[in-house]
């Protein structure tokens, strides 16, 4: 009997991390992949769907300009609940900690369909940071029948919170599967980026978007990046600007006129991974980039006050720097001028997975549905 697996996601990072699992379910004789996207993100989601050849079976097309999480949640949970009741999947899979993740888990719960949670067990211990993701992932853990923990540490967090040990499976993070596969593909970069990759200067990839940093922390982080550029004359920054206008207004105002800051639209994942491979250093507040940088051996300075991925800090692949302007300038310059410290970070072992997470997840789903 063929069992149906409903994938629910809506943003760029969820799509990247779901893609290897969708591919594996598609190749599985006994399982059928059904894809429902909320399109909490529109353009940034579509870039990923196209790269991985995913055509959604259902597209809720929910994104609105400057949307609030509560609005997205209300619309997504209503539409997804109806969709799950109509389609009666055997399991609903959600990924990570976005509003779509919470909506998908709630909708599965209301429709009495078991929920599987990818990237379960990440915690900062601080409900306000990242906001609202720390709450989302804790709530989803309460609803999940299966929790796919990327690391032993994440699994231990779940067990300490009282999760049933039989429901927690350590799998690795699927982003390692995605990034290692995409890193082997050939890509043609637009000329302005190709010149940077093959150029004389060192390249820093920078991304910023977190809600808890909006306002002064984001402004300070951008000023810190500007100070780094002023202090390190052979450095060029590439910063693909998040589509969120609250973010882009600040980034463009503070960095837009610097001759060695290249601000671009969000890049396709294929192009972005090429830049990551070519860069010297990553400065970011992203979740997924903490894992990808580790997988590619690129030191990452984390422009946030907390991380739910302490494995990276412990292994030495990332360093928590915060959003203070002078700390960003100081830490970046220190790393760029200390060959031993740089080598230690770039050669630190990747604690986030071995590229076989999707294989383990699909095996566990198969066993659960049997
Ligand atoms: C959301 C997730 C966050 C994730 C991030 C990835 C929540 C609460 N937050 O951030 O965990 O790290 O996505 O990027 O779910 N926009 C576009 N086109 C796009 C995408 C966004 O125009 O393709 C603009 C829209 O104006 C939209 C705004 O960006 O309203 C914010 O999108 P939203 O999904 O709400 O972003 P965040 O909540 O900041
Ligand atoms: N990414 C991308 N193009 C870009 C910038 C980032 O494809 O221009 C990828 C990046 O490699 C990572 C993901 O998008 O896999 C991170 O998304 P984001 O920072 O929006 O979300 P987070 O990981 O913080 O949830």
Tab-separated table of C-alpha atoms and ligand atoms in Angstrom:
chain	number	residue	atom	x	y	z
A	1	UNK	CA	0.000	0.000	0.000
A	2	UNK	CA	1.372	3.419	-0.924
A	3	UNK	CA	1.452	5.882	1.973
A	4	UNK	CA	1.232	9.596	1.368
A	5	UNK	CA	3.636	12.098	2.930
A	6	UNK	CA	2.467	15.710	2.950
A	7	UNK	CA	5.321	18.235	2.952
A	8	UNK	CA	4.295	21.659	4.281
A	9	UNK	CA	6.671	24.605	3.951
A	10	UNK	CA	6.662	28.249	2.952
A	11	UNK	CA	10.012	30.041	3.167
A	12	UNK	CA	13.371	29.773	1.430
A	13	UNK	CA	15.268	27.928	4.176
A	14	UNK	CA	12.491	25.382	4.713
A	15	UNK	CA	12.417	24.646	0.976
A	16	UNK	CA	16.191	24.102	0.837
A	17	UNK	CA	16.081	21.739	3.813
A	18	UNK	CA	12.975	19.856	2.631
A	19	UNK	CA	14.201	19.363	-0.959
A	20	UNK	CA	16.514	16.355	-0.314
A	21	UNK	CA	13.736	14.594	1.629
A	22	UNK	CA	11.137	15.246	-1.078
A	23	UNK	CA	13.512	13.808	-3.652
A	24	UNK	CA	14.036	10.652	-1.595
A	25	UNK	CA	10.316	10.143	-0.972
A	26	UNK	CA	9.663	10.599	-4.690
A	27	UNK	CA	12.144	7.799	-5.409
A	28	UNK	CA	10.535	5.486	-2.832
A	29	UNK	CA	8.130	2.840	-4.160
A	30	UNK	CA	5.941	2.678	-1.070
A	31	UNK	CA	5.658	6.438	-0.417
A	32	UNK	CA	4.021	9.285	-2.321
A	33	UNK	CA	5.189	12.888	-1.895
A	34	UNK	CA	2.504	15.574	-1.811
A	35	UNK	CA	3.805	19.146	-1.558
A	36	UNK	CA	1.797	22.030	-0.085
A	37	UNK	CA	3.475	25.437	0.089
A	38	UNK	CA	2.013	28.339	2.024
A	39	UNK	CA	4.268	30.688	0.026
A	40	UNK	CA	4.925	32.680	3.187
A	41	UNK	CA	7.782	33.772	0.917
A	42	UNK	CA	7.021	34.157	-2.776
A	43	UNK	CA	10.056	34.989	-4.921
A	44	UNK	CA	12.600	33.543	-2.496
A	45	UNK	CA	10.627	30.284	-2.284
A	46	UNK	CA	10.118	30.034	-6.029
A	47	UNK	CA	13.879	30.320	-6.641
A	48	UNK	CA	14.408	27.148	-4.592
A	49	UNK	CA	11.448	25.232	-6.038
A	50	UNK	CA	12.784	25.838	-9.513
A	51	UNK	CA	16.341	24.781	-8.687
A	52	UNK	CA	15.202	21.474	-7.187
A	53	UNK	CA	12.442	20.865	-9.757
A	54	UNK	CA	9.656	20.854	-7.176
A	55	UNK	CA	6.170	21.662	-8.495
A	56	UNK	CA	3.796	22.065	-5.525
A	57	UNK	CA	0.553	20.125	-5.571
A	58	UNK	CA	-0.996	22.953	-3.538
A	59	UNK	CA	0.090	26.589	-3.397
A	60	UNK	CA	-1.700	28.780	-0.850
A	61	UNK	CA	0.061	31.922	-2.137
A	62	UNK	CA	-0.249	33.614	1.263
A	63	UNK	CA	2.531	36.228	1.240
A	64	UNK	CA	1.584	39.873	1.786
A	65	UNK	CA	3.890	42.877	1.946
A	66	UNK	CA	5.195	43.495	5.505
A	67	UNK	CA	3.124	40.623	6.885
A	68	UNK	CA	2.852	39.944	10.606
A	69	UNK	CA	3.483	36.427	11.950
A	70	UNK	CA	0.018	36.263	13.531
A	71	UNK	CA	-1.625	37.097	10.193
A	72	UNK	CA	0.377	34.430	8.368
A	73	UNK	CA	-0.388	31.913	11.108
A	74	UNK	CA	-4.127	32.518	11.050
A	75	UNK	CA	-4.423	32.246	7.290
A	76	UNK	CA	-2.049	29.284	6.999
A	77	UNK	CA	-3.570	27.192	9.774
A	78	UNK	CA	-7.074	27.683	8.392
A	79	UNK	CA	-6.155	26.789	4.824
A	80	UNK	CA	-3.835	23.904	5.789
A	81	UNK	CA	-6.392	22.338	8.128
A	82	UNK	CA	-8.932	22.174	5.296
A	83	UNK	CA	-6.285	20.841	2.914
A	84	UNK	CA	-5.228	18.077	5.312
A	85	UNK	CA	-8.827	17.032	5.982
A	86	UNK	CA	-9.477	16.882	2.217
A	87	UNK	CA	-6.313	15.024	1.237
A	88	UNK	CA	-5.972	12.711	4.292
A	89	UNK	CA	-2.181	12.201	4.198
A	90	UNK	CA	-0.630	9.506	6.391
A	91	UNK	CA	1.874	11.957	7.869
A	92	UNK	CA	2.510	15.716	7.700
A	93	UNK	CA	6.137	16.881	7.628
A	94	UNK	CA	7.205	20.350	8.733
A	95	UNK	CA	10.707	21.816	9.000
A	96	UNK	CA	12.346	24.224	11.405
A	97	UNK	CA	10.698	27.085	13.228
A	98	UNK	CA	8.882	29.516	10.943
A	99	UNK	CA	5.261	30.592	11.141
A	100	UNK	CA	4.493	28.062	8.401
A	101	UNK	CA	6.123	25.327	10.494
A	102	UNK	CA	3.862	26.074	13.436
A	103	UNK	CA	0.787	26.360	11.195
A	104	UNK	CA	1.513	23.023	9.513
A	105	UNK	CA	1.996	21.260	12.848
A	106	UNK	CA	-1.210	22.731	14.295
A	107	UNK	CA	-3.167	21.843	11.167
A	108	UNK	CA	-1.937	18.233	11.277
A	109	UNK	CA	-2.850	18.061	14.949
A	110	UNK	CA	-6.375	19.432	14.385
A	111	UNK	CA	-6.931	16.955	11.546
A	112	UNK	CA	-5.647	14.011	13.660
A	113	UNK	CA	-2.759	13.290	11.296
A	114	UNK	CA	0.678	12.559	12.829
A	115	UNK	CA	3.277	15.300	12.439
A	116	UNK	CA	6.973	14.754	11.733
A	117	UNK	CA	9.293	17.653	12.601
A	118	UNK	CA	12.603	18.101	10.772
A	119	UNK	CA	15.352	20.000	12.609
A	120	UNK	CA	13.755	19.384	15.998
A	121	UNK	CA	15.272	20.212	19.376
A	122	UNK	CA	17.082	23.470	18.583
A	123	UNK	CA	16.849	25.853	21.543
A	124	UNK	CA	18.498	29.050	22.719
A	125	UNK	CA	16.616	28.887	26.014
A	126	UNK	CA	15.514	32.505	25.442
A	127	UNK	CA	11.934	32.955	24.191
A	128	UNK	CA	12.744	36.434	22.908
A	129	UNK	CA	15.633	35.341	20.679
A	130	UNK	CA	15.254	34.425	17.946
A	131	UNK	CA	11.762	35.900	17.904
A	132	UNK	CA	9.353	34.302	17.273
A	133	UNK	CA	11.214	31.157	16.161
A	134	UNK	CA	12.194	29.923	19.648
A	135	UNK	CA	8.490	29.778	20.583
A	136	UNK	CA	7.532	28.177	17.270
A	137	UNK	CA	9.957	25.282	17.617
A	138	UNK	CA	9.073	24.628	21.258
A	139	UNK	CA	5.365	24.547	20.378
A	140	UNK	CA	5.927	22.242	17.410
A	141	UNK	CA	7.804	19.804	19.663
A	142	UNK	CA	4.646	19.484	21.763
A	143	UNK	CA	2.674	18.413	18.685
A	144	UNK	CA	5.142	16.159	16.856
A	145	UNK	CA	4.792	12.376	16.740
A	146	UNK	CA	8.280	12.124	15.241
A	147	UNK	CA	11.116	14.545	16.005
A	148	UNK	CA	14.100	14.419	13.660
A	149	UNK	CA	16.920	15.922	15.694
A	150	UNK	CA	19.910	17.060	13.632
A	151	UNK	CA	22.408	16.322	16.422
A	152	UNK	CA	22.726	14.320	19.637
A	153	UNK	CA	22.674	17.619	21.527
A	154	UNK	CA	19.293	18.568	20.007
A	155	UNK	CA	17.910	15.110	20.804
A	156	UNK	CA	19.068	15.454	24.417
A	157	UNK	CA	17.240	18.789	24.698
A	158	UNK	CA	14.025	17.092	23.598
A	159	UNK	CA	14.488	14.206	26.002
A	160	UNK	CA	15.203	16.638	28.858
A	161	UNK	CA	11.866	18.311	28.050
A	162	UNK	CA	10.090	14.974	28.428
A	163	UNK	CA	9.830	13.783	24.815
A	164	UNK	CA	9.149	10.071	24.327
A	165	UNK	CA	12.561	8.556	23.437
A	166	UNK	CA	10.898	6.416	20.745
A	167	UNK	CA	9.773	9.582	18.936
A	168	UNK	CA	13.238	11.213	18.776
A	169	UNK	CA	15.632	10.199	15.988
A	170	UNK	CA	19.086	11.700	15.420
A	171	UNK	CA	19.473	12.220	11.673
A	172	UNK	CA	21.885	15.059	10.905
A	173	UNK	CA	20.612	18.235	9.282
A	174	UNK	CA	19.241	17.883	5.746
A	175	UNK	CA	20.896	21.165	4.783
A	176	UNK	CA	24.208	19.283	4.674
A	177	UNK	CA	22.644	16.910	2.113
A	178	UNK	CA	21.425	19.913	0.110
A	179	UNK	CA	24.557	22.030	0.205
A	180	UNK	CA	26.984	19.202	-0.567
A	181	UNK	CA	24.908	18.168	-3.589
A	182	UNK	CA	24.448	21.707	-4.897
A	183	UNK	CA	28.143	22.487	-4.329
A	184	UNK	CA	29.028	19.864	-6.954
A	185	UNK	CA	26.864	21.505	-9.644
A	186	UNK	CA	28.365	23.911	-12.161
A	187	UNK	CA	27.012	27.459	-12.102
A	188	UNK	CA	27.469	30.514	-14.256
A	189	UNK	CA	27.608	33.604	-12.105
A	190	UNK	CA	26.589	37.013	-13.434
A	191	UNK	CA	29.746	38.908	-14.557
A	192	UNK	CA	29.853	41.263	-11.549
A	193	UNK	CA	29.901	38.284	-9.152
A	194	UNK	CA	32.180	36.132	-11.304
A	195	UNK	CA	34.774	38.905	-11.150
A	196	UNK	CA	34.659	38.835	-7.349
A	197	UNK	CA	35.030	35.079	-7.123
A	198	UNK	CA	38.103	34.977	-9.331
A	199	UNK	CA	39.495	38.328	-8.200
A	200	UNK	CA	42.494	39.327	-6.154
A	201	UNK	CA	40.521	40.509	-3.173
A	202	UNK	CA	39.200	38.495	-0.246
A	203	UNK	CA	35.460	37.936	-0.218
A	204	UNK	CA	33.097	38.186	2.760
A	205	UNK	CA	29.543	36.905	2.307
A	206	UNK	CA	27.121	38.778	4.560
A	207	UNK	CA	23.393	38.186	5.242
A	208	UNK	CA	21.095	39.833	7.782
A	209	UNK	CA	17.375	39.604	8.392
A	210	UNK	CA	16.354	38.526	11.924
A	211	UNK	CA	13.248	40.135	13.389
A	212	UNK	CA	14.764	40.605	16.869
A	213	UNK	CA	17.527	42.683	15.234
A	214	UNK	CA	15.200	45.071	13.422
A	215	UNK	CA	15.939	48.710	14.226
A	216	UNK	CA	19.085	49.642	16.148
A	217	UNK	CA	20.823	46.199	16.236
A	218	UNK	CA	20.502	45.840	12.449
A	219	UNK	CA	21.781	49.390	11.967
A	220	UNK	CA	24.752	48.684	14.261
A	221	UNK	CA	25.532	45.412	12.494
A	222	UNK	CA	25.588	47.168	9.108
A	223	UNK	CA	27.842	49.902	10.524
A	224	UNK	CA	30.140	47.179	11.871
A	225	UNK	CA	30.384	45.644	8.389
A	226	UNK	CA	31.156	49.109	6.999
A	227	UNK	CA	33.927	49.589	9.570
A	228	UNK	CA	35.428	46.234	8.564
A	229	UNK	CA	35.490	47.316	4.923
A	230	UNK	CA	37.166	50.601	5.848
A	231	UNK	CA	39.796	48.781	7.898
A	232	UNK	CA	40.568	45.874	5.540
A	233	UNK	CA	41.408	47.291	2.146
A	234	UNK	CA	41.593	43.992	0.221
A	235	UNK	CA	38.152	42.852	1.378
A	236	UNK	CA	34.969	42.988	-0.652
A	237	UNK	CA	31.537	42.241	0.804
A	238	UNK	CA	28.698	40.585	-1.093
A	239	UNK	CA	25.382	41.040	0.660
A	240	UNK	CA	22.254	39.576	-0.984
A	241	UNK	CA	19.567	41.751	0.563
A	242	UNK	CA	16.534	40.007	2.081
A	243	UNK	CA	13.274	40.949	0.334
A	244	UNK	CA	11.794	42.199	3.578
A	245	UNK	CA	11.538	46.005	3.161
A	246	UNK	CA	12.157	46.563	6.889
A	247	UNK	CA	15.581	44.973	6.361
A	248	UNK	CA	16.443	46.313	2.914
A	249	UNK	CA	15.809	49.946	3.890
A	250	UNK	CA	18.509	49.826	6.575
A	251	UNK	CA	21.034	47.706	4.666
A	252	UNK	CA	20.831	49.889	1.565
A	253	UNK	CA	21.029	53.152	3.505
A	254	UNK	CA	24.099	52.150	5.567
A	255	UNK	CA	26.071	50.100	3.023
A	256	UNK	CA	24.655	50.995	-0.389
A	257	UNK	CA	27.247	53.654	-1.251
A	258	UNK	CA	30.380	51.752	-0.156
A	259	UNK	CA	32.521	50.963	-3.194
A	260	UNK	CA	33.474	47.506	-1.878
A	261	UNK	CA	29.985	46.484	-0.712
A	262	UNK	CA	28.102	44.664	-3.460
A	263	UNK	CA	24.399	44.577	-2.562
A	264	UNK	CA	22.371	42.175	-4.695
A	265	UNK	CA	18.851	40.799	-4.893
A	266	UNK	CA	18.424	37.418	-3.172
A	267	UNK	CA	20.573	34.994	-5.154
A	268	UNK	CA	19.496	31.620	-6.415
A	269	UNK	CA	20.793	28.879	-4.110
A	270	UNK	CA	23.111	27.536	-6.821
A	271	UNK	CA	24.774	30.933	-7.276
A	272	UNK	CA	24.841	31.609	-3.543
A	273	UNK	CA	26.608	28.317	-2.822
A	274	UNK	CA	29.237	29.206	-5.450
A	275	UNK	CA	29.909	32.427	-3.552
A	276	UNK	CA	30.120	30.550	-0.276
A	277	UNK	CA	32.659	28.162	-1.767
A	278	UNK	CA	34.771	31.083	-2.965
A	279	UNK	CA	34.570	33.298	0.104
A	280	UNK	CA	37.057	33.769	2.932
A	281	UNK	CA	34.560	34.464	5.699
A	282	UNK	CA	30.815	34.615	6.384
A	283	UNK	CA	29.119	37.228	8.593
A	284	UNK	CA	25.473	36.393	9.159
A	285	UNK	CA	22.491	36.089	11.471
A	286	UNK	CA	21.046	33.204	9.461
A	287	UNK	CA	20.181	29.819	10.885
A	288	UNK	CA	20.964	27.733	7.819
A	289	UNK	CA	24.215	29.511	7.051
A	290	UNK	CA	25.659	28.403	10.397
A	291	UNK	CA	25.348	24.833	9.123
A	292	UNK	CA	26.326	25.444	5.497
A	293	UNK	CA	29.448	27.421	6.385
A	294	UNK	CA	30.543	24.543	8.637
A	295	UNK	CA	29.898	22.031	5.842
A	296	UNK	CA	32.020	24.069	3.407
A	297	UNK	CA	34.819	24.879	5.863
A	298	UNK	CA	34.141	28.625	5.986
A	299	UNK	CA	34.482	30.458	9.319
A	300	UNK	CA	31.214	32.155	10.295
A	301	UNK	CA	30.888	35.102	12.643
A	302	UNK	CA	27.343	35.073	13.985
A	303	UNK	CA	25.778	38.524	14.154
A	304	UNK	CA	23.251	37.625	16.864
A	305	UNK	CA	23.205	37.553	20.647
A	306	UNK	CA	22.237	33.855	20.901
A	307	UNK	CA	22.543	30.637	18.952
A	308	UNK	CA	20.425	27.496	18.996
A	309	UNK	CA	23.369	25.741	17.356
A	310	UNK	CA	25.978	25.640	20.167
A	311	UNK	CA	27.524	22.585	18.495
A	312	UNK	CA	29.076	24.982	15.962
A	313	UNK	CA	30.564	27.219	18.632
A	314	UNK	CA	31.879	24.166	20.511
A	315	UNK	CA	33.370	22.567	17.402
A	316	UNK	CA	34.867	25.945	16.430
A	317	UNK	CA	33.112	26.402	13.083
A	318	UNK	CA	31.329	29.587	14.220
A	319	UNK	CA	31.803	32.351	16.739
A	320	UNK	CA	29.014	34.289	18.444
A	321	UNK	CA	29.806	37.980	17.940
A	322	UNK	CA	26.479	39.809	18.423
A	323	UNK	CA	25.336	43.000	16.716
A	324	UNK	CA	27.586	45.507	18.476
A	325	UNK	CA	29.376	47.612	15.876
A	326	UNK	CA	32.817	47.611	17.480
A	327	UNK	CA	32.686	43.890	18.332
A	328	UNK	CA	31.953	43.035	14.691
A	329	UNK	CA	34.807	45.191	13.451
A	330	UNK	CA	37.228	43.864	16.073
A	331	UNK	CA	36.393	40.154	15.698
A	332	UNK	CA	36.396	40.216	11.901
A	333	UNK	CA	39.705	42.029	11.649
A	334	UNK	CA	41.228	39.711	14.249
A	335	UNK	CA	40.194	36.607	12.331
A	336	UNK	CA	41.316	37.986	8.981
A	337	UNK	CA	44.760	38.820	10.348
A	338	UNK	CA	45.440	35.657	12.385
A	339	UNK	CA	46.288	32.726	10.105
A	340	UNK	CA	46.277	30.166	12.932
A	341	UNK	CA	42.881	31.223	14.277
A	342	UNK	CA	41.526	31.251	10.723
A	343	UNK	CA	42.854	27.768	9.988
A	344	UNK	CA	41.449	26.407	13.257
A	345	UNK	CA	37.958	27.603	12.319
A	346	UNK	CA	38.055	26.529	8.693
A	347	UNK	CA	39.379	23.070	9.568
A	348	UNK	CA	37.046	22.467	12.531
A	349	UNK	CA	34.848	19.382	12.036
A	350	UNK	CA	31.274	19.984	10.857
A	351	UNK	CA	28.981	18.909	13.730
A	352	UNK	CA	25.715	19.351	11.812
A	353	UNK	CA	25.539	16.228	9.669
A	354	UNK	CA	27.203	13.890	7.198
A	355	UNK	CA	24.963	14.390	4.139
A	356	UNK	CA	22.784	11.331	4.864
A	357	UNK	CA	20.046	12.960	6.949
A	358	UNK	CA	17.282	12.571	4.360
A	359	UNK	CA	18.063	8.855	4.039
A	360	UNK	CA	17.642	8.399	7.815
A	361	UNK	CA	14.475	10.493	7.915
A	362	UNK	CA	12.785	8.527	5.145
A	363	UNK	CA	13.775	5.211	6.755
A	364	UNK	CA	12.229	6.370	10.050
A	365	UNK	CA	9.023	7.497	8.299
A	366	UNK	CA	8.782	4.161	6.528
A	367	UNK	CA	9.131	2.325	9.820
A	368	UNK	CA	6.630	4.628	11.569
A	369	UNK	CA	3.983	4.186	8.861
A	370	UNK	CA	4.474	0.420	8.747
B	1	LIG	C1	10.888	34.367	7.988
B	1	LIG	C2	10.932	33.412	9.165
B	1	LIG	C3	12.364	33.217	9.635
B	1	LIG	C4	13.276	32.790	8.497
B	1	LIG	C5	13.140	33.783	7.366
B	1	LIG	C6	13.948	33.265	6.222
B	1	LIG	C7	8.974	33.503	10.606
B	1	LIG	C8	8.384	34.064	11.844
B	1	LIG	N1	10.194	33.952	10.284
B	1	LIG	O1	11.329	35.657	8.405
B	1	LIG	O2	12.398	32.224	10.640
B	1	LIG	O3	14.593	32.803	8.972
B	1	LIG	O4	11.754	33.902	6.981
B	1	LIG	O5	14.204	34.236	5.274
B	1	LIG	O6	8.368	32.688	9.977
B	1	LIG	N2	9.256	39.199	1.197
B	1	LIG	C9	9.081	39.336	-0.174
B	1	LIG	N3	9.409	38.259	-0.975
B	1	LIG	C10	9.889	37.095	-0.495
B	1	LIG	C11	10.066	36.968	0.894
B	1	LIG	C12	9.741	38.020	1.735
B	1	LIG	O7	8.657	40.362	-0.645
B	1	LIG	O8	10.144	36.164	-1.276
B	1	LIG	C13	8.923	40.346	2.084
B	1	LIG	C14	7.401	40.580	2.248
B	1	LIG	O9	7.176	41.964	2.376
B	1	LIG	C15	7.103	39.882	3.570
B	1	LIG	C16	8.368	40.180	4.326
B	1	LIG	O10	9.428	40.080	3.382
B	1	LIG	O11	5.945	40.398	4.193
B	1	LIG	C17	8.644	39.303	5.507
B	1	LIG	O12	8.509	37.926	5.224
B	1	LIG	P1	8.386	36.910	6.455
B	1	LIG	O13	8.250	35.515	5.966
B	1	LIG	O14	7.319	37.379	7.371
B	1	LIG	O15	9.822	37.072	7.090
B	1	LIG	P2	10.380	36.929	8.546
B	1	LIG	O16	9.282	36.619	9.504
B	1	LIG	O17	11.217	38.085	8.828
B	2	LIG	N1	20.463	31.808	0.600
B	2	LIG	C1	20.234	31.829	-0.776
B	2	LIG	N2	20.397	33.014	-1.445
B	2	LIG	C2	20.779	34.156	-0.829
B	2	LIG	C3	21.004	34.129	0.570
B	2	LIG	C4	20.834	32.939	1.261
B	2	LIG	O1	19.882	30.816	-1.374
B	2	LIG	O2	20.904	35.179	-1.493
B	2	LIG	C5	20.255	30.554	1.337
B	2	LIG	C6	21.335	30.159	2.312
B	2	LIG	O3	22.339	29.405	1.671
B	2	LIG	C7	20.581	29.358	3.345
B	2	LIG	C8	19.227	30.001	3.352
B	2	LIG	O4	19.113	30.735	2.142
B	2	LIG	O5	20.394	28.004	2.941
B	2	LIG	C9	19.122	30.899	4.550
B	2	LIG	O6	17.948	31.586	4.474
B	2	LIG	P1	17.603	32.764	5.474
B	2	LIG	O7	18.849	33.417	5.951
B	2	LIG	O8	16.578	33.562	4.755
B	2	LIG	O9	16.879	31.991	6.657
B	2	LIG	P2	17.396	31.260	7.981
B	2	LIG	O10	18.365	30.213	7.615
B	2	LIG	O11	17.956	32.313	8.859
B	2	LIG	O12	16.139	30.690	8.555
